[in-house]
């Protein structure tokens, strides 16, 4: 009987964003830093099967079209690297909405890579695993290591754990707003920005600068400084996205409502800072002690469908089969 393995990974939200990639190894154009979030998880079960094709089930439904192709293409990378041989059945469950900018690909590909590594006879190191996760989704590399993690730009980078989850005194509240599934994948969006956005080059320079300042601010655990850099970095990435042709306008009215609310809360003395990925939802960084207060305020914003409070999440792990 074939062996079934199961892995769990937390999604992460970047405080310094990665937007832009190049080459066959999907080399990131910008270095990034993220926090893994404990309430946003993907659990993936994988087993080798005796079949002509891979089988992919996502959130209880057989995946078709692009969704399936993306997973199969990823399995092909593992087969080409001779880490697995034959067809695989994948079953993946998310605890949160997918393809809407809620970082689902970060936890999805981190959980998948972790499960595949357990199925493989080869068993690669965590560093190599982050590189392979990156080829499914750039942000997935950072979900392998969890906590506060970084992923540099440059040739074939690995993610690096900066601070383990247990030592991070901050969390994030995610404000979910109504949205349609994304029109372009991150991969397509990044390509479009690089080819058409008049701000792309400027964004790449700014992001590298933000990264250095963020590392410095993190050393002093300066929430105000980290939060301000995170907001500015997110705004700069969205300026580049907005100027892409056709525009990548991920923000909905609800996104703007939350961002304005966060600034107002700050003016009242609450240390809270927003950041937005390639989607409409907003993640708000705050001290763990303020998570309840921020969640309460987030729930009171009229356009917020759901507020999800998160403490820092750990690394991707194998979980026992029931
Ligand atoms: O992980 P990808 O390849 O889908 O790209 C992620 C891009 C952003 O979420 C917008 C930024 C980031 O660093 O996570």
mmCIF file of C-alpha atoms and ligand atoms in Angstrom:
data_model
loop_
_atom_site.group_PDB
_atom_site.id
_atom_site.type_symbol
_atom_site.label_atom_id
_atom_site.label_comp_id
_atom_site.label_asym_id
_atom_site.label_seq_id
_atom_site.Cartn_x
_atom_site.Cartn_y
_atom_site.Cartn_z
ATOM 1 C CA UNK A 1 0.000 0.000 0.000
ATOM 2 C CA UNK A 2 1.308 3.463 -0.806
ATOM 3 C CA UNK A 3 2.322 5.754 2.003
ATOM 4 C CA UNK A 4 0.212 8.845 2.705
ATOM 5 C CA UNK A 5 1.836 11.909 4.250
ATOM 6 C CA UNK A 6 0.307 15.107 5.562
ATOM 7 C CA UNK A 7 1.876 18.545 6.059
ATOM 8 C CA UNK A 8 0.677 21.863 7.420
ATOM 9 C CA UNK A 9 1.923 25.353 6.613
ATOM 10 C CA UNK A 10 0.887 28.841 7.677
ATOM 11 C CA UNK A 11 0.312 31.602 5.156
ATOM 12 C CA UNK A 12 2.521 34.646 5.547
ATOM 13 C CA UNK A 13 2.023 38.323 4.841
ATOM 14 C CA UNK A 14 5.008 40.344 3.709
ATOM 15 C CA UNK A 15 6.090 43.509 5.520
ATOM 16 C CA UNK A 16 8.511 44.111 2.631
ATOM 17 C CA UNK A 17 6.976 42.790 -0.538
ATOM 18 C CA UNK A 18 8.274 40.662 -3.332
ATOM 19 C CA UNK A 19 6.897 41.793 -6.701
ATOM 20 C CA UNK A 20 8.857 40.924 -9.834
ATOM 21 C CA UNK A 21 10.704 37.794 -10.888
ATOM 22 C CA UNK A 22 12.857 36.585 -13.738
ATOM 23 C CA UNK A 23 14.526 33.564 -15.290
ATOM 24 C CA UNK A 24 13.782 29.841 -15.222
ATOM 25 C CA UNK A 25 14.353 29.721 -11.454
ATOM 26 C CA UNK A 26 11.871 32.541 -10.757
ATOM 27 C CA UNK A 27 14.553 34.718 -9.189
ATOM 28 C CA UNK A 28 12.856 37.444 -7.099
ATOM 29 C CA UNK A 29 13.557 41.018 -8.223
ATOM 30 C CA UNK A 30 12.982 42.394 -4.723
ATOM 31 C CA UNK A 31 14.011 41.033 -1.310
ATOM 32 C CA UNK A 32 11.152 40.415 1.115
ATOM 33 C CA UNK A 33 10.376 39.920 4.804
ATOM 34 C CA UNK A 34 7.188 38.374 6.137
ATOM 35 C CA UNK A 35 5.341 37.219 9.211
ATOM 36 C CA UNK A 36 3.645 33.789 9.185
ATOM 37 C CA UNK A 37 0.106 33.836 10.563
ATOM 38 C CA UNK A 38 -1.211 31.102 12.842
ATOM 39 C CA UNK A 39 -4.904 31.230 11.836
ATOM 40 C CA UNK A 40 -4.274 30.968 8.102
ATOM 41 C CA UNK A 41 -3.263 27.413 7.312
ATOM 42 C CA UNK A 42 -3.181 24.870 4.532
ATOM 43 C CA UNK A 43 -3.130 21.161 5.270
ATOM 44 C CA UNK A 44 -2.018 18.979 2.367
ATOM 45 C CA UNK A 45 -2.102 15.213 2.064
ATOM 46 C CA UNK A 46 0.001 13.525 -0.622
ATOM 47 C CA UNK A 47 0.464 9.941 -1.780
ATOM 48 C CA UNK A 48 2.040 8.220 -4.767
ATOM 49 C CA UNK A 49 -0.606 6.604 -6.981
ATOM 50 C CA UNK A 50 -0.565 4.019 -9.717
ATOM 51 C CA UNK A 51 -2.345 6.109 -12.355
ATOM 52 C CA UNK A 52 -1.747 7.835 -15.680
ATOM 53 C CA UNK A 53 -2.299 11.327 -14.246
ATOM 54 C CA UNK A 54 -1.852 13.243 -11.038
ATOM 55 C CA UNK A 55 -5.020 13.745 -8.981
ATOM 56 C CA UNK A 56 -5.558 17.169 -7.390
ATOM 57 C CA UNK A 57 -8.326 17.931 -4.897
ATOM 58 C CA UNK A 58 -8.515 21.426 -3.390
ATOM 59 C CA UNK A 59 -10.972 22.256 -0.630
ATOM 60 C CA UNK A 60 -12.976 19.099 -1.305
ATOM 61 C CA UNK A 61 -13.320 19.684 -5.072
ATOM 62 C CA UNK A 62 -11.424 18.048 -7.918
ATOM 63 C CA UNK A 63 -9.276 20.864 -9.297
ATOM 64 C CA UNK A 64 -9.551 21.666 -13.005
ATOM 65 C CA UNK A 65 -8.099 24.186 -15.465
ATOM 66 C CA UNK A 66 -5.418 26.592 -14.302
ATOM 67 C CA UNK A 67 -5.739 25.562 -10.677
ATOM 68 C CA UNK A 68 -4.881 21.945 -11.522
ATOM 69 C CA UNK A 69 -2.227 22.896 -14.080
ATOM 70 C CA UNK A 70 -0.365 24.973 -11.541
ATOM 71 C CA UNK A 71 -0.053 22.019 -9.165
ATOM 72 C CA UNK A 72 0.818 19.539 -11.934
ATOM 73 C CA UNK A 73 3.488 21.905 -13.293
ATOM 74 C CA UNK A 74 4.895 22.076 -9.788
ATOM 75 C CA UNK A 75 4.941 18.283 -9.464
ATOM 76 C CA UNK A 76 6.785 18.232 -12.808
ATOM 77 C CA UNK A 77 9.566 20.311 -11.237
ATOM 78 C CA UNK A 78 9.968 17.660 -8.529
ATOM 79 C CA UNK A 79 9.948 14.912 -11.171
ATOM 80 C CA UNK A 80 12.488 16.751 -13.368
ATOM 81 C CA UNK A 81 14.758 17.167 -10.330
ATOM 82 C CA UNK A 82 14.372 13.385 -9.790
ATOM 83 C CA UNK A 83 13.043 13.911 -6.285
ATOM 84 C CA UNK A 84 9.843 12.003 -6.972
ATOM 85 C CA UNK A 85 8.921 9.510 -9.631
ATOM 86 C CA UNK A 86 5.420 8.712 -10.871
ATOM 87 C CA UNK A 87 2.015 10.226 -10.252
ATOM 88 C CA UNK A 88 0.800 11.805 -7.064
ATOM 89 C CA UNK A 89 -2.578 12.370 -5.447
ATOM 90 C CA UNK A 90 -2.780 15.714 -3.632
ATOM 91 C CA UNK A 91 -5.565 16.804 -1.326
ATOM 92 C CA UNK A 92 -5.351 20.298 0.076
ATOM 93 C CA UNK A 93 -7.580 22.157 2.563
ATOM 94 C CA UNK A 94 -7.328 25.872 3.316
ATOM 95 C CA UNK A 95 -8.688 27.543 6.405
ATOM 96 C CA UNK A 96 -9.375 30.772 4.454
ATOM 97 C CA UNK A 97 -10.471 32.119 1.009
ATOM 98 C CA UNK A 98 -8.167 31.373 -1.920
ATOM 99 C CA UNK A 99 -6.998 33.376 -4.946
ATOM 100 C CA UNK A 100 -8.113 36.618 -3.415
ATOM 101 C CA UNK A 101 -4.827 38.015 -2.205
ATOM 102 C CA UNK A 102 -4.969 36.215 1.105
ATOM 103 C CA UNK A 103 -1.595 34.611 0.544
ATOM 104 C CA UNK A 104 -3.104 31.187 -0.011
ATOM 105 C CA UNK A 105 -0.321 30.221 -2.418
ATOM 106 C CA UNK A 106 2.281 30.768 0.313
ATOM 107 C CA UNK A 107 0.813 28.135 2.621
ATOM 108 C CA UNK A 108 -0.378 25.921 -0.255
ATOM 109 C CA UNK A 109 3.025 25.468 -1.888
ATOM 110 C CA UNK A 110 4.862 25.308 1.448
ATOM 111 C CA UNK A 111 2.563 22.509 2.663
ATOM 112 C CA UNK A 112 2.822 20.747 -0.702
ATOM 113 C CA UNK A 113 6.634 20.975 -0.818
ATOM 114 C CA UNK A 114 6.874 19.682 2.774
ATOM 115 C CA UNK A 115 4.600 16.736 1.983
ATOM 116 C CA UNK A 116 6.488 15.929 -1.246
ATOM 117 C CA UNK A 117 9.802 16.010 0.584
ATOM 118 C CA UNK A 118 8.482 13.383 2.970
ATOM 119 C CA UNK A 119 7.282 11.227 0.052
ATOM 120 C CA UNK A 120 10.622 11.566 -1.699
ATOM 121 C CA UNK A 121 13.387 9.074 -1.087
ATOM 122 C CA UNK A 122 15.910 11.905 -1.285
ATOM 123 C CA UNK A 123 14.817 14.216 1.608
ATOM 124 C CA UNK A 124 16.376 17.580 0.899
ATOM 125 C CA UNK A 125 17.432 20.073 3.585
ATOM 126 C CA UNK A 126 15.123 22.872 4.762
ATOM 127 C CA UNK A 127 17.244 25.422 2.883
ATOM 128 C CA UNK A 128 16.851 23.555 -0.400
ATOM 129 C CA UNK A 129 13.177 23.008 0.367
ATOM 130 C CA UNK A 130 12.627 26.777 0.616
ATOM 131 C CA UNK A 131 14.169 27.140 -2.852
ATOM 132 C CA UNK A 132 11.897 24.491 -4.284
ATOM 133 C CA UNK A 133 8.837 25.970 -2.548
ATOM 134 C CA UNK A 134 9.780 29.313 -4.113
ATOM 135 C CA UNK A 135 9.339 27.824 -7.561
ATOM 136 C CA UNK A 136 5.690 27.074 -6.758
ATOM 137 C CA UNK A 137 5.111 30.525 -5.319
ATOM 138 C CA UNK A 138 7.758 33.004 -4.209
ATOM 139 C CA UNK A 139 6.094 33.678 -0.878
ATOM 140 C CA UNK A 140 5.882 29.924 -0.137
ATOM 141 C CA UNK A 141 9.640 29.882 0.538
ATOM 142 C CA UNK A 142 8.998 32.095 3.596
ATOM 143 C CA UNK A 143 6.196 29.813 4.841
ATOM 144 C CA UNK A 144 8.633 26.883 5.018
ATOM 145 C CA UNK A 145 10.614 28.696 7.708
ATOM 146 C CA UNK A 146 7.645 30.579 9.296
ATOM 147 C CA UNK A 147 7.915 33.249 12.017
ATOM 148 C CA UNK A 148 9.635 36.347 10.695
ATOM 149 C CA UNK A 149 11.452 35.199 7.573
ATOM 150 C CA UNK A 150 13.276 36.818 4.709
ATOM 151 C CA UNK A 151 13.842 35.937 1.074
ATOM 152 C CA UNK A 152 16.536 37.878 -0.711
ATOM 153 C CA UNK A 153 16.710 38.741 -4.387
ATOM 154 C CA UNK A 154 19.573 37.493 -6.542
ATOM 155 C CA UNK A 155 20.403 34.023 -7.826
ATOM 156 C CA UNK A 156 18.266 31.162 -6.567
ATOM 157 C CA UNK A 157 17.837 32.509 -3.011
ATOM 158 C CA UNK A 158 16.669 30.471 -0.030
ATOM 159 C CA UNK A 159 14.350 31.818 2.661
ATOM 160 C CA UNK A 160 15.931 32.458 6.039
ATOM 161 C CA UNK A 161 14.316 32.430 9.456
ATOM 162 C CA UNK A 162 15.016 35.794 11.111
ATOM 163 C CA UNK A 163 13.037 35.304 14.333
ATOM 164 C CA UNK A 164 11.059 32.197 15.369
ATOM 165 C CA UNK A 165 7.320 32.660 15.943
ATOM 166 C CA UNK A 166 7.627 32.236 19.728
ATOM 167 C CA UNK A 167 9.916 35.289 19.962
ATOM 168 C CA UNK A 168 7.841 37.663 17.836
ATOM 169 C CA UNK A 169 5.767 40.039 20.002
ATOM 170 C CA UNK A 170 3.521 41.123 17.112
ATOM 171 C CA UNK A 171 0.515 39.718 15.301
ATOM 172 C CA UNK A 172 -1.743 40.647 12.421
ATOM 173 C CA UNK A 173 -5.473 41.094 12.039
ATOM 174 C CA UNK A 174 -6.686 40.354 8.534
ATOM 175 C CA UNK A 175 -9.729 42.297 7.380
ATOM 176 C CA UNK A 176 -11.530 40.301 4.695
ATOM 177 C CA UNK A 177 -13.557 42.417 2.265
ATOM 178 C CA UNK A 178 -15.850 41.324 -0.557
ATOM 179 C CA UNK A 179 -13.908 40.532 -3.714
ATOM 180 C CA UNK A 180 -13.920 38.530 -6.916
ATOM 181 C CA UNK A 181 -11.225 35.924 -7.634
ATOM 182 C CA UNK A 182 -8.121 37.559 -9.094
ATOM 183 C CA UNK A 183 -8.001 38.222 -12.834
ATOM 184 C CA UNK A 184 -4.267 37.602 -13.092
ATOM 185 C CA UNK A 185 -2.076 35.262 -11.074
ATOM 186 C CA UNK A 186 0.832 36.914 -9.218
ATOM 187 C CA UNK A 187 3.166 35.452 -11.838
ATOM 188 C CA UNK A 188 1.229 37.097 -14.691
ATOM 189 C CA UNK A 189 0.789 40.324 -12.733
ATOM 190 C CA UNK A 190 4.523 40.593 -12.003
ATOM 191 C CA UNK A 191 5.363 40.050 -15.669
ATOM 192 C CA UNK A 192 2.871 42.718 -16.721
ATOM 193 C CA UNK A 193 4.249 45.205 -14.176
ATOM 194 C CA UNK A 194 7.801 44.584 -15.344
ATOM 195 C CA UNK A 195 6.838 45.027 -18.985
ATOM 196 C CA UNK A 196 4.481 47.981 -18.722
ATOM 197 C CA UNK A 197 4.514 49.840 -15.407
ATOM 198 C CA UNK A 198 6.415 53.144 -15.655
ATOM 199 C CA UNK A 199 7.224 52.735 -11.943
ATOM 200 C CA UNK A 200 8.568 49.181 -12.017
ATOM 201 C CA UNK A 201 12.272 50.035 -11.932
ATOM 202 C CA UNK A 202 11.704 52.624 -9.244
ATOM 203 C CA UNK A 203 9.720 50.094 -7.227
ATOM 204 C CA UNK A 204 12.561 47.569 -7.388
ATOM 205 C CA UNK A 205 15.068 50.165 -6.128
ATOM 206 C CA UNK A 206 12.726 51.341 -3.373
ATOM 207 C CA UNK A 207 11.968 47.781 -2.255
ATOM 208 C CA UNK A 208 15.675 46.995 -1.858
ATOM 209 C CA UNK A 209 16.095 50.159 0.199
ATOM 210 C CA UNK A 210 13.030 49.347 2.355
ATOM 211 C CA UNK A 211 14.408 45.866 3.007
ATOM 212 C CA UNK A 212 17.636 47.215 4.482
ATOM 213 C CA UNK A 213 15.765 49.684 6.678
ATOM 214 C CA UNK A 214 13.320 47.015 7.755
ATOM 215 C CA UNK A 215 16.123 44.691 8.875
ATOM 216 C CA UNK A 216 17.540 47.554 10.910
ATOM 217 C CA UNK A 217 14.158 48.421 12.465
ATOM 218 C CA UNK A 218 13.564 44.757 13.324
ATOM 219 C CA UNK A 219 16.818 44.566 15.245
ATOM 220 C CA UNK A 220 15.472 47.183 17.631
ATOM 221 C CA UNK A 221 11.924 45.697 17.729
ATOM 222 C CA UNK A 222 10.682 49.128 16.785
ATOM 223 C CA UNK A 223 7.016 48.517 15.881
ATOM 224 C CA UNK A 224 6.382 52.109 14.759
ATOM 225 C CA UNK A 225 9.357 52.077 12.411
ATOM 226 C CA UNK A 226 8.643 48.579 11.086
ATOM 227 C CA UNK A 227 4.966 49.450 10.624
ATOM 228 C CA UNK A 228 5.697 52.674 8.765
ATOM 229 C CA UNK A 229 8.147 50.987 6.402
ATOM 230 C CA UNK A 230 5.597 48.195 5.817
ATOM 231 C CA UNK A 231 2.847 50.671 4.913
ATOM 232 C CA UNK A 232 5.085 52.689 2.612
ATOM 233 C CA UNK A 233 6.416 49.541 0.970
ATOM 234 C CA UNK A 234 2.882 48.239 0.361
ATOM 235 C CA UNK A 235 1.797 51.619 -1.051
ATOM 236 C CA UNK A 236 4.826 51.715 -3.370
ATOM 237 C CA UNK A 237 4.098 48.220 -4.674
ATOM 238 C CA UNK A 238 0.456 49.152 -5.315
ATOM 239 C CA UNK A 239 1.514 52.358 -7.094
ATOM 240 C CA UNK A 240 3.570 50.161 -9.430
ATOM 241 C CA UNK A 241 0.627 47.756 -9.808
ATOM 242 C CA UNK A 242 -1.895 50.528 -10.448
ATOM 243 C CA UNK A 243 0.298 51.991 -13.189
ATOM 244 C CA UNK A 244 0.597 48.591 -14.895
ATOM 245 C CA UNK A 245 -1.199 48.390 -18.261
ATOM 246 C CA UNK A 246 -3.835 47.007 -18.028
ATOM 247 C CA UNK A 247 -4.050 48.212 -14.449
ATOM 248 C CA UNK A 248 -3.707 45.812 -11.528
ATOM 249 C CA UNK A 249 -6.213 47.526 -9.278
ATOM 250 C CA UNK A 250 -6.511 45.121 -6.371
ATOM 251 C CA UNK A 251 -8.040 47.617 -3.947
ATOM 252 C CA UNK A 252 -11.791 47.626 -3.409
ATOM 253 C CA UNK A 253 -13.728 50.337 -1.587
ATOM 254 C CA UNK A 254 -13.481 48.172 1.545
ATOM 255 C CA UNK A 255 -9.685 48.060 1.217
ATOM 256 C CA UNK A 256 -9.582 51.855 1.311
ATOM 257 C CA UNK A 257 -12.031 51.955 4.253
ATOM 258 C CA UNK A 258 -9.701 49.767 6.315
ATOM 259 C CA UNK A 259 -6.551 51.674 5.358
ATOM 260 C CA UNK A 260 -8.156 55.009 6.328
ATOM 261 C CA UNK A 261 -9.479 53.483 9.560
ATOM 262 C CA UNK A 262 -6.021 52.204 10.512
ATOM 263 C CA UNK A 263 -4.548 55.695 10.069
ATOM 264 C CA UNK A 264 -7.360 57.110 12.229
ATOM 265 C CA UNK A 265 -6.758 54.481 14.950
ATOM 266 C CA UNK A 266 -3.107 55.419 14.948
ATOM 267 C CA UNK A 267 -3.963 59.064 15.396
ATOM 268 C CA UNK A 268 -5.889 57.962 18.494
ATOM 269 C CA UNK A 269 -2.744 56.291 19.841
ATOM 270 C CA UNK A 270 -3.188 52.654 18.743
ATOM 271 C CA UNK A 271 -0.045 51.284 17.112
ATOM 272 C CA UNK A 272 -1.494 49.582 14.032
ATOM 273 C CA UNK A 273 -0.107 49.505 10.479
ATOM 274 C CA UNK A 274 -1.672 48.184 7.274
ATOM 275 C CA UNK A 275 -0.250 46.195 4.395
ATOM 276 C CA UNK A 276 -2.025 44.819 1.306
ATOM 277 C CA UNK A 277 -0.895 41.951 -0.943
ATOM 278 C CA UNK A 278 -2.091 41.293 -4.502
ATOM 279 C CA UNK A 279 -5.724 41.358 -3.458
ATOM 280 C CA UNK A 280 -8.317 43.400 -1.632
ATOM 281 C CA UNK A 281 -7.923 42.180 1.949
ATOM 282 C CA UNK A 282 -5.887 44.168 4.434
ATOM 283 C CA UNK A 283 -3.506 42.816 7.072
ATOM 284 C CA UNK A 284 -2.918 45.038 10.086
ATOM 285 C CA UNK A 285 0.269 44.664 12.095
ATOM 286 C CA UNK A 286 0.080 45.366 15.835
ATOM 287 C CA UNK A 287 1.465 44.257 19.184
ATOM 288 C CA UNK A 288 0.059 40.905 20.397
ATOM 289 C CA UNK A 289 -1.446 42.735 23.393
ATOM 290 C CA UNK A 290 -3.507 44.871 20.984
ATOM 291 C CA UNK A 291 -4.827 41.983 18.854
ATOM 292 C CA UNK A 292 -8.263 41.957 20.566
ATOM 293 C CA UNK A 293 -8.671 45.719 20.285
ATOM 294 C CA UNK A 294 -7.643 45.778 16.606
ATOM 295 C CA UNK A 295 -9.937 42.808 15.863
ATOM 296 C CA UNK A 296 -12.863 44.571 17.549
ATOM 297 C CA UNK A 297 -12.242 47.767 15.593
ATOM 298 C CA UNK A 298 -11.740 45.826 12.342
ATOM 299 C CA UNK A 299 -15.086 44.049 12.814
ATOM 300 C CA UNK A 300 -16.756 47.433 13.248
ATOM 301 C CA UNK A 301 -15.571 48.719 9.836
ATOM 302 C CA UNK A 302 -18.803 48.450 7.755
ATOM 303 C CA UNK A 303 -17.226 46.862 4.645
ATOM 304 C CA UNK A 304 -15.367 44.172 6.599
ATOM 305 C CA UNK A 305 -16.887 40.720 6.057
ATOM 306 C CA UNK A 306 -14.642 39.011 8.591
ATOM 307 C CA UNK A 307 -11.748 39.916 10.880
ATOM 308 C CA UNK A 308 -9.179 37.161 11.452
ATOM 309 C CA UNK A 309 -6.807 37.622 14.398
ATOM 310 C CA UNK A 310 -3.401 36.007 14.031
ATOM 311 C CA UNK A 311 -0.510 35.370 16.328
ATOM 312 C CA UNK A 312 2.809 34.527 14.678
ATOM 313 C CA UNK A 313 2.770 31.156 12.937
ATOM 314 C CA UNK A 314 5.567 28.599 12.968
ATOM 315 C CA UNK A 315 7.404 26.700 10.242
ATOM 316 C CA UNK A 316 5.818 24.183 7.877
ATOM 317 C CA UNK A 317 5.626 20.757 9.536
ATOM 318 C CA UNK A 318 4.490 17.212 8.951
ATOM 319 C CA UNK A 319 1.341 16.349 10.857
ATOM 320 C CA UNK A 320 0.182 12.948 12.029
ATOM 321 C CA UNK A 321 -2.427 11.116 9.955
ATOM 322 C CA UNK A 322 -5.616 10.377 11.903
HETATM 323 O O1 LIG B 1 4.012 34.148 -3.795
HETATM 324 P P1 LIG B 1 3.647 34.751 -5.084
HETATM 325 O O2 LIG B 1 4.580 34.331 -6.177
HETATM 326 O O3 LIG B 1 2.208 34.487 -5.404
HETATM 327 O O4 LIG B 1 3.800 36.342 -4.947
HETATM 328 C C1 LIG B 1 3.475 37.033 -3.777
HETATM 329 C C2 LIG B 1 3.373 38.466 -4.001
HETATM 330 C C3 LIG B 1 2.870 39.307 -2.836
HETATM 331 O O5 LIG B 1 2.015 38.565 -2.011
HETATM 332 C C4 LIG B 1 2.109 40.480 -3.396
HETATM 333 C C5 LIG B 1 4.020 39.874 -1.998
HETATM 334 C C6 LIG B 1 4.748 38.929 -1.080
HETATM 335 O O6 LIG B 1 5.942 39.166 -0.870
HETATM 336 O O7 LIG B 1 4.137 37.999 -0.533
#
